[in-house]
């Protein structure tokens, strides 16, 4: 079967030098596994880290791809709930299922946790024709959800759901600020906050602000402006004034970091929450501690989520309340082009997919 493989790390981000289409042996299921024909797979930033061999030296030869959707073609003898022919999508968080974190319902805190298609291998990921996963690491796709929408959602929808629902525990009526609303996690973040009855202010570059409003954001702000945070404060004043409340936001959905971090902290109400899952513009952010202790702010980290949360997200996709935003679709043969587009990020809105 056909697979997108690399045997060495990239030294210059010119991925066309290392990515090759190879013919490799078709996998057979272990007793607890399902084997499936990949119909659609989504790109993630961990594909880039894998090819660079930094910050982790991942196993070689390597097949990337953490989010894959497809049709089951064989199952192991211990598989209980999945049948041949089922439409499934990966839940790429491979945890031990035995440790105290796992059995406490926090599989994302498992010390043995591995991200499928990134840390796994050799030759075990989603960018190929046929792949395999433990039964516990796949979720059935609702009948009315397309393979492409499922592949785009997988890890990204899960990350956003866990940040807002699992960690920040958003409530109806709250004012939620979604930073980077046009990214994969941002597009789901806006829709999840709306699903929960929140008022949403989302940020992006000026060319994408209309798209944020189309997704359901109540307000869209250009966070490249020096004083973007003052605009957010003005909006919060308008919202809170009729109720005599102190202006500010209740929850910030953060994955940008860098110089925005300190400005974000000034926007939080007393007792409010900021939940972060990334730092695309820099991890070495300055923090004004007065903003934290004086206002009793909660700073929450978040990564991945649980299989049950992914199922909840897919339920709401089947109800038409959450949709995937797909930027573009490439064949596996044009993978280096697709990865270059993700890396550059210019004009990107939503997820990039590949098909074998
Ligand atoms: Zn564990």
mmCIF file of C-alpha atoms and ligand atoms in Angstrom:
data_model
loop_
_atom_site.group_PDB
_atom_site.id
_atom_site.type_symbol
_atom_site.label_atom_id
_atom_site.label_comp_id
_atom_site.label_asym_id
_atom_site.label_seq_id
_atom_site.Cartn_x
_atom_site.Cartn_y
_atom_site.Cartn_z
ATOM 1 C CA UNK A 1 0.000 0.000 0.000
ATOM 2 C CA UNK A 2 0.983 3.593 -0.691
ATOM 3 C CA UNK A 3 2.405 5.744 2.133
ATOM 4 C CA UNK A 4 4.036 9.145 2.559
ATOM 5 C CA UNK A 5 7.375 8.345 4.192
ATOM 6 C CA UNK A 6 10.572 10.101 5.257
ATOM 7 C CA UNK A 7 13.820 8.408 6.286
ATOM 8 C CA UNK A 8 15.731 11.457 7.510
ATOM 9 C CA UNK A 9 14.997 14.816 9.192
ATOM 10 C CA UNK A 10 14.707 18.058 7.265
ATOM 11 C CA UNK A 11 17.462 20.607 7.935
ATOM 12 C CA UNK A 12 15.988 23.528 5.968
ATOM 13 C CA UNK A 13 12.179 23.103 5.943
ATOM 14 C CA UNK A 14 12.342 22.135 2.259
ATOM 15 C CA UNK A 15 10.209 19.068 2.848
ATOM 16 C CA UNK A 16 10.176 17.994 -0.822
ATOM 17 C CA UNK A 17 13.766 16.767 -0.279
ATOM 18 C CA UNK A 18 12.750 14.165 2.300
ATOM 19 C CA UNK A 19 9.096 13.233 1.600
ATOM 20 C CA UNK A 20 8.662 10.192 -0.643
ATOM 21 C CA UNK A 21 5.723 8.058 -1.721
ATOM 22 C CA UNK A 22 6.644 4.450 -0.944
ATOM 23 C CA UNK A 23 5.010 1.077 -1.254
ATOM 24 C CA UNK A 24 4.967 -0.570 2.191
ATOM 25 C CA UNK A 25 3.449 -3.669 3.687
ATOM 26 C CA UNK A 26 -0.250 -3.542 4.563
ATOM 27 C CA UNK A 27 -0.845 -3.664 8.363
ATOM 28 C CA UNK A 28 -2.634 -6.561 10.067
ATOM 29 C CA UNK A 29 -4.680 -5.849 13.215
ATOM 30 C CA UNK A 30 -3.329 -6.758 16.667
ATOM 31 C CA UNK A 31 -6.053 -8.330 18.887
ATOM 32 C CA UNK A 32 -7.273 -4.909 20.175
ATOM 33 C CA UNK A 33 -6.884 -3.010 16.897
ATOM 34 C CA UNK A 34 -8.903 -1.932 13.880
ATOM 35 C CA UNK A 35 -7.381 -1.547 10.402
ATOM 36 C CA UNK A 36 -8.933 1.116 8.187
ATOM 37 C CA UNK A 37 -8.733 2.519 4.684
ATOM 38 C CA UNK A 38 -7.885 6.214 4.958
ATOM 39 C CA UNK A 39 -10.327 8.479 3.102
ATOM 40 C CA UNK A 40 -9.094 11.812 4.429
ATOM 41 C CA UNK A 41 -6.342 13.029 6.777
ATOM 42 C CA UNK A 42 -5.587 16.447 8.260
ATOM 43 C CA UNK A 43 -2.299 18.267 8.657
ATOM 44 C CA UNK A 44 -1.146 19.450 12.061
ATOM 45 C CA UNK A 45 1.863 21.389 13.257
ATOM 46 C CA UNK A 46 3.319 18.239 14.793
ATOM 47 C CA UNK A 47 3.946 17.022 11.209
ATOM 48 C CA UNK A 48 6.477 19.876 10.886
ATOM 49 C CA UNK A 49 8.137 19.117 14.241
ATOM 50 C CA UNK A 50 8.404 15.480 13.177
ATOM 51 C CA UNK A 51 10.121 16.304 9.888
ATOM 52 C CA UNK A 52 12.515 18.681 11.657
ATOM 53 C CA UNK A 53 13.308 16.062 14.293
ATOM 54 C CA UNK A 54 12.865 18.891 16.811
ATOM 55 C CA UNK A 55 11.938 19.348 19.613
ATOM 56 C CA UNK A 56 11.649 15.529 19.604
ATOM 57 C CA UNK A 57 13.672 13.044 17.577
ATOM 58 C CA UNK A 58 10.764 10.920 16.370
ATOM 59 C CA UNK A 59 11.197 7.331 15.060
ATOM 60 C CA UNK A 60 12.459 6.842 11.477
ATOM 61 C CA UNK A 61 11.395 5.835 8.879
ATOM 62 C CA UNK A 62 8.283 7.863 9.621
ATOM 63 C CA UNK A 63 4.682 8.253 8.494
ATOM 64 C CA UNK A 64 3.095 11.446 9.881
ATOM 65 C CA UNK A 65 -0.613 12.126 10.284
ATOM 66 C CA UNK A 66 -2.505 12.308 13.595
ATOM 67 C CA UNK A 67 -6.002 12.933 12.228
ATOM 68 C CA UNK A 68 -7.287 10.299 9.818
ATOM 69 C CA UNK A 69 -10.836 9.308 8.885
ATOM 70 C CA UNK A 70 -11.760 6.177 6.962
ATOM 71 C CA UNK A 71 -13.567 2.874 6.673
ATOM 72 C CA UNK A 72 -12.745 -0.204 8.756
ATOM 73 C CA UNK A 73 -11.532 -3.176 6.653
ATOM 74 C CA UNK A 74 -10.444 -5.628 9.376
ATOM 75 C CA UNK A 75 -10.590 -5.993 13.165
ATOM 76 C CA UNK A 76 -8.667 -7.888 15.837
ATOM 77 C CA UNK A 77 -10.232 -10.729 17.828
ATOM 78 C CA UNK A 78 -10.690 -8.634 21.019
ATOM 79 C CA UNK A 79 -12.404 -5.674 19.333
ATOM 80 C CA UNK A 80 -15.853 -5.152 20.877
ATOM 81 C CA UNK A 81 -17.742 -2.204 19.417
ATOM 82 C CA UNK A 82 -16.331 -1.581 15.953
ATOM 83 C CA UNK A 83 -17.355 -3.631 12.896
ATOM 84 C CA UNK A 84 -15.924 -4.005 9.410
ATOM 85 C CA UNK A 85 -17.450 -1.267 7.268
ATOM 86 C CA UNK A 86 -17.796 1.255 10.139
ATOM 87 C CA UNK A 87 -16.840 4.860 9.388
ATOM 88 C CA UNK A 88 -14.335 5.985 11.987
ATOM 89 C CA UNK A 89 -11.918 8.779 12.830
ATOM 90 C CA UNK A 90 -8.732 8.644 14.885
ATOM 91 C CA UNK A 91 -8.468 9.846 18.477
ATOM 92 C CA UNK A 92 -4.717 10.356 18.270
ATOM 93 C CA UNK A 93 -4.047 10.504 22.016
ATOM 94 C CA UNK A 94 -2.492 7.088 22.779
ATOM 95 C CA UNK A 95 -2.469 6.664 26.564
ATOM 96 C CA UNK A 96 -1.767 3.638 28.764
ATOM 97 C CA UNK A 97 -5.373 3.342 30.123
ATOM 98 C CA UNK A 98 -3.984 1.821 33.348
ATOM 99 C CA UNK A 99 -2.171 4.585 35.318
ATOM 100 C CA UNK A 100 -3.898 6.712 37.973
ATOM 101 C CA UNK A 101 -4.352 9.670 35.580
ATOM 102 C CA UNK A 102 -5.952 7.457 32.925
ATOM 103 C CA UNK A 103 -8.246 5.680 35.362
ATOM 104 C CA UNK A 104 -9.150 9.065 36.883
ATOM 105 C CA UNK A 105 -10.544 10.142 33.493
ATOM 106 C CA UNK A 106 -7.525 12.293 32.620
ATOM 107 C CA UNK A 107 -5.985 10.362 29.738
ATOM 108 C CA UNK A 108 -4.358 13.630 28.564
ATOM 109 C CA UNK A 109 -2.262 13.655 31.763
ATOM 110 C CA UNK A 110 -0.934 10.110 31.205
ATOM 111 C CA UNK A 111 2.860 10.019 31.513
ATOM 112 C CA UNK A 112 3.056 7.378 28.810
ATOM 113 C CA UNK A 113 0.881 9.416 26.447
ATOM 114 C CA UNK A 114 2.017 9.487 22.822
ATOM 115 C CA UNK A 115 0.616 11.414 19.896
ATOM 116 C CA UNK A 116 -0.148 8.986 17.087
ATOM 117 C CA UNK A 117 1.567 9.857 13.797
ATOM 118 C CA UNK A 118 3.999 12.135 15.620
ATOM 119 C CA UNK A 119 5.720 10.175 18.383
ATOM 120 C CA UNK A 120 4.760 6.726 17.089
ATOM 121 C CA UNK A 121 6.591 4.526 14.636
ATOM 122 C CA UNK A 122 8.506 3.504 12.693
ATOM 123 C CA UNK A 123 5.912 3.754 9.902
ATOM 124 C CA UNK A 124 2.783 4.314 12.014
ATOM 125 C CA UNK A 125 0.621 7.320 11.154
ATOM 126 C CA UNK A 126 -2.296 8.480 9.024
ATOM 127 C CA UNK A 127 -0.714 9.719 5.776
ATOM 128 C CA UNK A 128 -1.084 6.437 3.879
ATOM 129 C CA UNK A 129 -3.734 4.275 2.227
ATOM 130 C CA UNK A 130 -4.303 1.828 5.092
ATOM 131 C CA UNK A 131 -3.473 2.235 8.775
ATOM 132 C CA UNK A 132 -4.354 0.812 12.194
ATOM 133 C CA UNK A 133 -5.213 1.935 15.726
ATOM 134 C CA UNK A 134 -6.395 0.391 19.001
ATOM 135 C CA UNK A 135 -10.201 0.298 19.163
ATOM 136 C CA UNK A 136 -10.135 2.765 22.067
ATOM 137 C CA UNK A 137 -8.365 5.279 19.794
ATOM 138 C CA UNK A 138 -11.071 5.521 17.170
ATOM 139 C CA UNK A 139 -14.503 7.139 17.304
ATOM 140 C CA UNK A 140 -17.459 6.360 15.034
ATOM 141 C CA UNK A 141 -18.345 9.191 12.656
ATOM 142 C CA UNK A 142 -22.058 10.157 12.674
ATOM 143 C CA UNK A 143 -23.769 9.212 9.369
ATOM 144 C CA UNK A 144 -24.310 12.785 8.242
ATOM 145 C CA UNK A 145 -20.701 13.928 8.887
ATOM 146 C CA UNK A 146 -18.349 13.693 5.879
ATOM 147 C CA UNK A 147 -14.924 11.991 6.157
ATOM 148 C CA UNK A 148 -13.253 15.337 5.364
ATOM 149 C CA UNK A 149 -15.089 17.172 8.153
ATOM 150 C CA UNK A 150 -14.287 14.358 10.591
ATOM 151 C CA UNK A 151 -10.573 14.314 9.723
ATOM 152 C CA UNK A 152 -10.380 18.106 10.020
ATOM 153 C CA UNK A 153 -12.095 17.989 13.420
ATOM 154 C CA UNK A 154 -10.371 15.137 15.285
ATOM 155 C CA UNK A 155 -7.499 16.602 17.344
ATOM 156 C CA UNK A 156 -8.391 20.233 16.685
ATOM 157 C CA UNK A 157 -12.043 20.058 17.743
ATOM 158 C CA UNK A 158 -10.996 17.964 20.747
ATOM 159 C CA UNK A 159 -8.371 20.513 21.808
ATOM 160 C CA UNK A 160 -10.862 23.389 21.631
ATOM 161 C CA UNK A 161 -13.627 21.433 23.390
ATOM 162 C CA UNK A 162 -11.337 20.429 26.234
ATOM 163 C CA UNK A 163 -10.050 23.997 26.667
ATOM 164 C CA UNK A 164 -13.461 25.615 26.917
ATOM 165 C CA UNK A 165 -15.711 22.878 28.288
ATOM 166 C CA UNK A 166 -13.319 20.539 30.140
ATOM 167 C CA UNK A 167 -10.973 23.156 31.603
ATOM 168 C CA UNK A 168 -12.562 26.647 31.594
ATOM 169 C CA UNK A 169 -16.071 25.219 32.197
ATOM 170 C CA UNK A 170 -17.803 27.938 30.186
ATOM 171 C CA UNK A 171 -21.310 29.009 31.193
ATOM 172 C CA UNK A 172 -24.197 30.626 29.294
ATOM 173 C CA UNK A 173 -23.981 34.405 29.253
ATOM 174 C CA UNK A 174 -20.226 34.633 29.699
ATOM 175 C CA UNK A 175 -18.114 36.913 27.529
ATOM 176 C CA UNK A 176 -15.437 34.794 25.815
ATOM 177 C CA UNK A 177 -12.436 36.190 23.926
ATOM 178 C CA UNK A 178 -11.130 33.764 21.273
ATOM 179 C CA UNK A 179 -7.616 34.754 20.232
ATOM 180 C CA UNK A 180 -6.557 33.655 16.732
ATOM 181 C CA UNK A 181 -10.116 32.855 15.687
ATOM 182 C CA UNK A 182 -9.152 31.924 12.108
ATOM 183 C CA UNK A 183 -6.826 29.057 13.059
ATOM 184 C CA UNK A 184 -8.061 25.462 13.296
ATOM 185 C CA UNK A 185 -8.592 25.589 17.067
ATOM 186 C CA UNK A 186 -9.962 29.129 16.821
ATOM 187 C CA UNK A 187 -12.725 28.214 14.348
ATOM 188 C CA UNK A 188 -13.978 25.457 16.668
ATOM 189 C CA UNK A 189 -13.469 27.654 19.759
ATOM 190 C CA UNK A 190 -15.864 30.302 18.398
ATOM 191 C CA UNK A 191 -18.544 27.716 17.585
ATOM 192 C CA UNK A 192 -18.252 25.875 20.920
ATOM 193 C CA UNK A 193 -18.550 29.132 22.888
ATOM 194 C CA UNK A 194 -21.667 30.047 20.868
ATOM 195 C CA UNK A 195 -23.109 26.552 21.392
ATOM 196 C CA UNK A 196 -22.824 27.175 25.144
ATOM 197 C CA UNK A 197 -24.675 30.489 24.888
ATOM 198 C CA UNK A 198 -21.686 32.780 25.352
ATOM 199 C CA UNK A 199 -21.024 36.150 23.728
ATOM 200 C CA UNK A 200 -17.882 35.843 21.602
ATOM 201 C CA UNK A 201 -15.236 38.361 20.640
ATOM 202 C CA UNK A 202 -12.759 36.761 18.219
ATOM 203 C CA UNK A 203 -9.496 38.101 16.822
ATOM 204 C CA UNK A 204 -7.698 37.579 13.498
ATOM 205 C CA UNK A 205 -5.886 39.525 10.784
ATOM 206 C CA UNK A 206 -8.011 42.135 8.965
ATOM 207 C CA UNK A 207 -8.696 40.009 5.851
ATOM 208 C CA UNK A 208 -10.360 37.275 7.937
ATOM 209 C CA UNK A 209 -12.623 39.278 10.258
ATOM 210 C CA UNK A 210 -15.768 38.752 8.143
ATOM 211 C CA UNK A 211 -15.205 34.984 8.243
ATOM 212 C CA UNK A 212 -15.174 35.047 12.055
ATOM 213 C CA UNK A 213 -18.570 36.763 12.033
ATOM 214 C CA UNK A 214 -19.859 34.125 9.564
ATOM 215 C CA UNK A 215 -18.796 31.448 12.066
ATOM 216 C CA UNK A 216 -20.953 33.062 14.725
ATOM 217 C CA UNK A 217 -18.608 35.464 16.529
ATOM 218 C CA UNK A 218 -20.494 38.506 17.830
ATOM 219 C CA UNK A 219 -17.498 40.814 17.371
ATOM 220 C CA UNK A 220 -14.287 40.504 15.339
ATOM 221 C CA UNK A 221 -11.103 42.424 16.167
ATOM 222 C CA UNK A 222 -7.769 42.809 14.359
ATOM 223 C CA UNK A 223 -5.184 41.733 16.969
ATOM 224 C CA UNK A 224 -2.317 43.075 14.869
ATOM 225 C CA UNK A 225 -3.306 46.612 15.871
ATOM 226 C CA UNK A 226 -1.203 47.972 18.746
ATOM 227 C CA UNK A 227 -4.290 48.790 20.828
ATOM 228 C CA UNK A 228 -6.519 45.862 19.936
ATOM 229 C CA UNK A 229 -7.095 45.152 23.626
ATOM 230 C CA UNK A 230 -8.615 48.609 24.123
ATOM 231 C CA UNK A 231 -11.217 47.749 21.490
ATOM 232 C CA UNK A 232 -12.073 44.585 23.416
ATOM 233 C CA UNK A 233 -12.406 46.607 26.614
ATOM 234 C CA UNK A 234 -14.786 49.073 24.907
ATOM 235 C CA UNK A 235 -16.969 46.198 23.686
ATOM 236 C CA UNK A 236 -17.037 44.663 27.169
ATOM 237 C CA UNK A 237 -18.074 48.041 28.620
ATOM 238 C CA UNK A 238 -21.030 48.212 26.251
ATOM 239 C CA UNK A 239 -22.112 44.714 27.226
ATOM 240 C CA UNK A 240 -21.749 45.094 30.994
ATOM 241 C CA UNK A 241 -22.968 48.682 31.434
ATOM 242 C CA UNK A 242 -26.729 47.964 31.370
ATOM 243 C CA UNK A 243 -26.195 45.509 34.257
ATOM 244 C CA UNK A 244 -23.874 47.774 36.261
ATOM 245 C CA UNK A 245 -21.109 45.156 36.066
ATOM 246 C CA UNK A 246 -17.353 45.745 35.929
ATOM 247 C CA UNK A 247 -16.147 45.566 32.312
ATOM 248 C CA UNK A 248 -13.861 42.752 31.187
ATOM 249 C CA UNK A 249 -14.047 39.237 29.816
ATOM 250 C CA UNK A 250 -14.880 36.024 31.673
ATOM 251 C CA UNK A 251 -12.803 33.542 29.661
ATOM 252 C CA UNK A 252 -9.891 33.933 27.244
ATOM 253 C CA UNK A 253 -9.153 31.149 24.759
ATOM 254 C CA UNK A 254 -5.405 31.526 24.218
ATOM 255 C CA UNK A 255 -2.944 29.769 21.890
ATOM 256 C CA UNK A 256 -0.895 32.673 20.596
ATOM 257 C CA UNK A 257 1.220 33.812 23.532
ATOM 258 C CA UNK A 258 4.038 36.270 22.832
ATOM 259 C CA UNK A 259 3.430 39.967 23.387
ATOM 260 C CA UNK A 260 -0.348 39.545 23.435
ATOM 261 C CA UNK A 261 -0.296 37.626 26.735
ATOM 262 C CA UNK A 262 0.111 40.590 29.076
ATOM 263 C CA UNK A 263 -2.525 42.614 27.233
ATOM 264 C CA UNK A 264 -4.925 39.698 27.528
ATOM 265 C CA UNK A 265 -4.426 39.558 31.307
ATOM 266 C CA UNK A 266 -5.533 43.189 31.657
ATOM 267 C CA UNK A 267 -8.869 42.287 30.043
ATOM 268 C CA UNK A 268 -9.881 39.599 32.532
ATOM 269 C CA UNK A 269 -12.548 40.298 35.145
ATOM 270 C CA UNK A 270 -11.973 39.476 38.814
ATOM 271 C CA UNK A 271 -11.986 35.693 39.216
ATOM 272 C CA UNK A 272 -11.883 35.162 35.443
ATOM 273 C CA UNK A 273 -10.065 32.433 33.534
ATOM 274 C CA UNK A 274 -7.451 32.267 30.790
ATOM 275 C CA UNK A 275 -6.881 28.858 29.218
ATOM 276 C CA UNK A 276 -3.862 28.298 27.001
ATOM 277 C CA UNK A 277 -2.787 25.540 24.663
ATOM 278 C CA UNK A 278 0.003 26.982 22.587
ATOM 279 C CA UNK A 279 2.320 29.853 21.877
ATOM 280 C CA UNK A 280 2.541 30.375 18.134
ATOM 281 C CA UNK A 281 4.007 33.886 18.449
ATOM 282 C CA UNK A 282 6.377 33.074 21.348
ATOM 283 C CA UNK A 283 6.435 31.112 24.612
ATOM 284 C CA UNK A 284 8.651 33.492 26.576
ATOM 285 C CA UNK A 285 5.823 35.887 27.473
ATOM 286 C CA UNK A 286 6.059 38.535 30.207
ATOM 287 C CA UNK A 287 3.465 38.368 32.973
ATOM 288 C CA UNK A 288 2.384 41.284 35.158
ATOM 289 C CA UNK A 289 1.784 39.320 38.351
ATOM 290 C CA UNK A 290 -0.410 42.051 39.792
ATOM 291 C CA UNK A 291 -3.005 41.127 37.195
ATOM 292 C CA UNK A 292 -2.984 37.566 38.520
ATOM 293 C CA UNK A 293 -3.089 37.820 42.302
ATOM 294 C CA UNK A 294 -5.018 41.053 42.674
ATOM 295 C CA UNK A 295 -7.845 39.865 40.449
ATOM 296 C CA UNK A 296 -7.693 36.219 41.554
ATOM 297 C CA UNK A 297 -7.272 35.024 37.987
ATOM 298 C CA UNK A 298 -7.192 31.363 36.988
ATOM 299 C CA UNK A 299 -4.456 30.433 34.511
ATOM 300 C CA UNK A 300 -5.161 26.998 33.046
ATOM 301 C CA UNK A 301 -3.004 24.910 30.751
ATOM 302 C CA UNK A 302 -4.670 22.469 28.398
ATOM 303 C CA UNK A 303 -3.584 19.803 25.962
ATOM 304 C CA UNK A 304 -5.619 17.265 23.976
ATOM 305 C CA UNK A 305 -8.713 15.907 25.732
ATOM 306 C CA UNK A 306 -10.624 12.682 26.337
ATOM 307 C CA UNK A 307 -12.200 10.269 23.888
ATOM 308 C CA UNK A 308 -15.591 11.029 25.472
ATOM 309 C CA UNK A 309 -15.104 14.744 24.780
ATOM 310 C CA UNK A 310 -14.356 13.974 21.123
ATOM 311 C CA UNK A 311 -17.614 12.011 20.931
ATOM 312 C CA UNK A 312 -19.478 14.978 22.432
ATOM 313 C CA UNK A 313 -17.960 17.266 19.805
ATOM 314 C CA UNK A 314 -19.008 14.906 17.011
ATOM 315 C CA UNK A 315 -22.535 14.724 18.396
ATOM 316 C CA UNK A 316 -22.832 18.493 18.002
ATOM 317 C CA UNK A 317 -21.345 18.276 14.498
ATOM 318 C CA UNK A 318 -24.087 15.796 13.610
ATOM 319 C CA UNK A 319 -26.632 18.305 14.953
ATOM 320 C CA UNK A 320 -25.265 21.002 12.644
ATOM 321 C CA UNK A 321 -24.065 23.165 15.541
ATOM 322 C CA UNK A 322 -20.344 22.791 14.796
ATOM 323 C CA UNK A 323 -18.814 22.591 11.336
ATOM 324 C CA UNK A 324 -15.280 22.059 10.109
ATOM 325 C CA UNK A 325 -13.593 24.792 8.137
ATOM 326 C CA UNK A 326 -11.456 23.273 5.390
ATOM 327 C CA UNK A 327 -8.909 25.499 3.731
ATOM 328 C CA UNK A 328 -7.715 23.122 1.005
ATOM 329 C CA UNK A 329 -7.307 19.472 0.001
ATOM 330 C CA UNK A 330 -4.157 17.940 -1.535
ATOM 331 C CA UNK A 331 -3.240 14.474 -2.798
ATOM 332 C CA UNK A 332 -0.475 12.736 -0.778
ATOM 333 C CA UNK A 333 1.857 13.276 -3.731
ATOM 334 C CA UNK A 334 1.723 17.043 -3.116
ATOM 335 C CA UNK A 335 2.368 16.818 0.633
ATOM 336 C CA UNK A 336 5.398 19.125 0.659
ATOM 337 C CA UNK A 337 3.304 21.862 -0.955
ATOM 338 C CA UNK A 338 0.563 21.351 1.651
ATOM 339 C CA UNK A 339 3.043 21.491 4.536
ATOM 340 C CA UNK A 340 4.734 24.596 3.114
ATOM 341 C CA UNK A 341 1.321 26.282 3.010
ATOM 342 C CA UNK A 342 0.630 25.424 6.644
ATOM 343 C CA UNK A 343 4.082 26.626 7.694
ATOM 344 C CA UNK A 344 3.708 29.941 5.889
ATOM 345 C CA UNK A 345 0.156 30.383 7.166
ATOM 346 C CA UNK A 346 -0.550 33.212 4.730
ATOM 347 C CA UNK A 347 -4.235 33.467 3.812
ATOM 348 C CA UNK A 348 -4.881 30.180 5.600
ATOM 349 C CA UNK A 349 -8.380 29.727 7.034
ATOM 350 C CA UNK A 350 -9.171 26.385 8.677
ATOM 351 C CA UNK A 351 -7.589 22.991 8.111
ATOM 352 C CA UNK A 352 -5.533 21.539 5.258
ATOM 353 C CA UNK A 353 -6.389 17.958 4.259
ATOM 354 C CA UNK A 354 -4.625 15.257 2.269
ATOM 355 C CA UNK A 355 -6.065 12.197 0.543
ATOM 356 C CA UNK A 356 -4.212 9.034 -0.449
HETATM 357 ZN ZN1 LIG B 1 -1.964 6.322 31.625
#
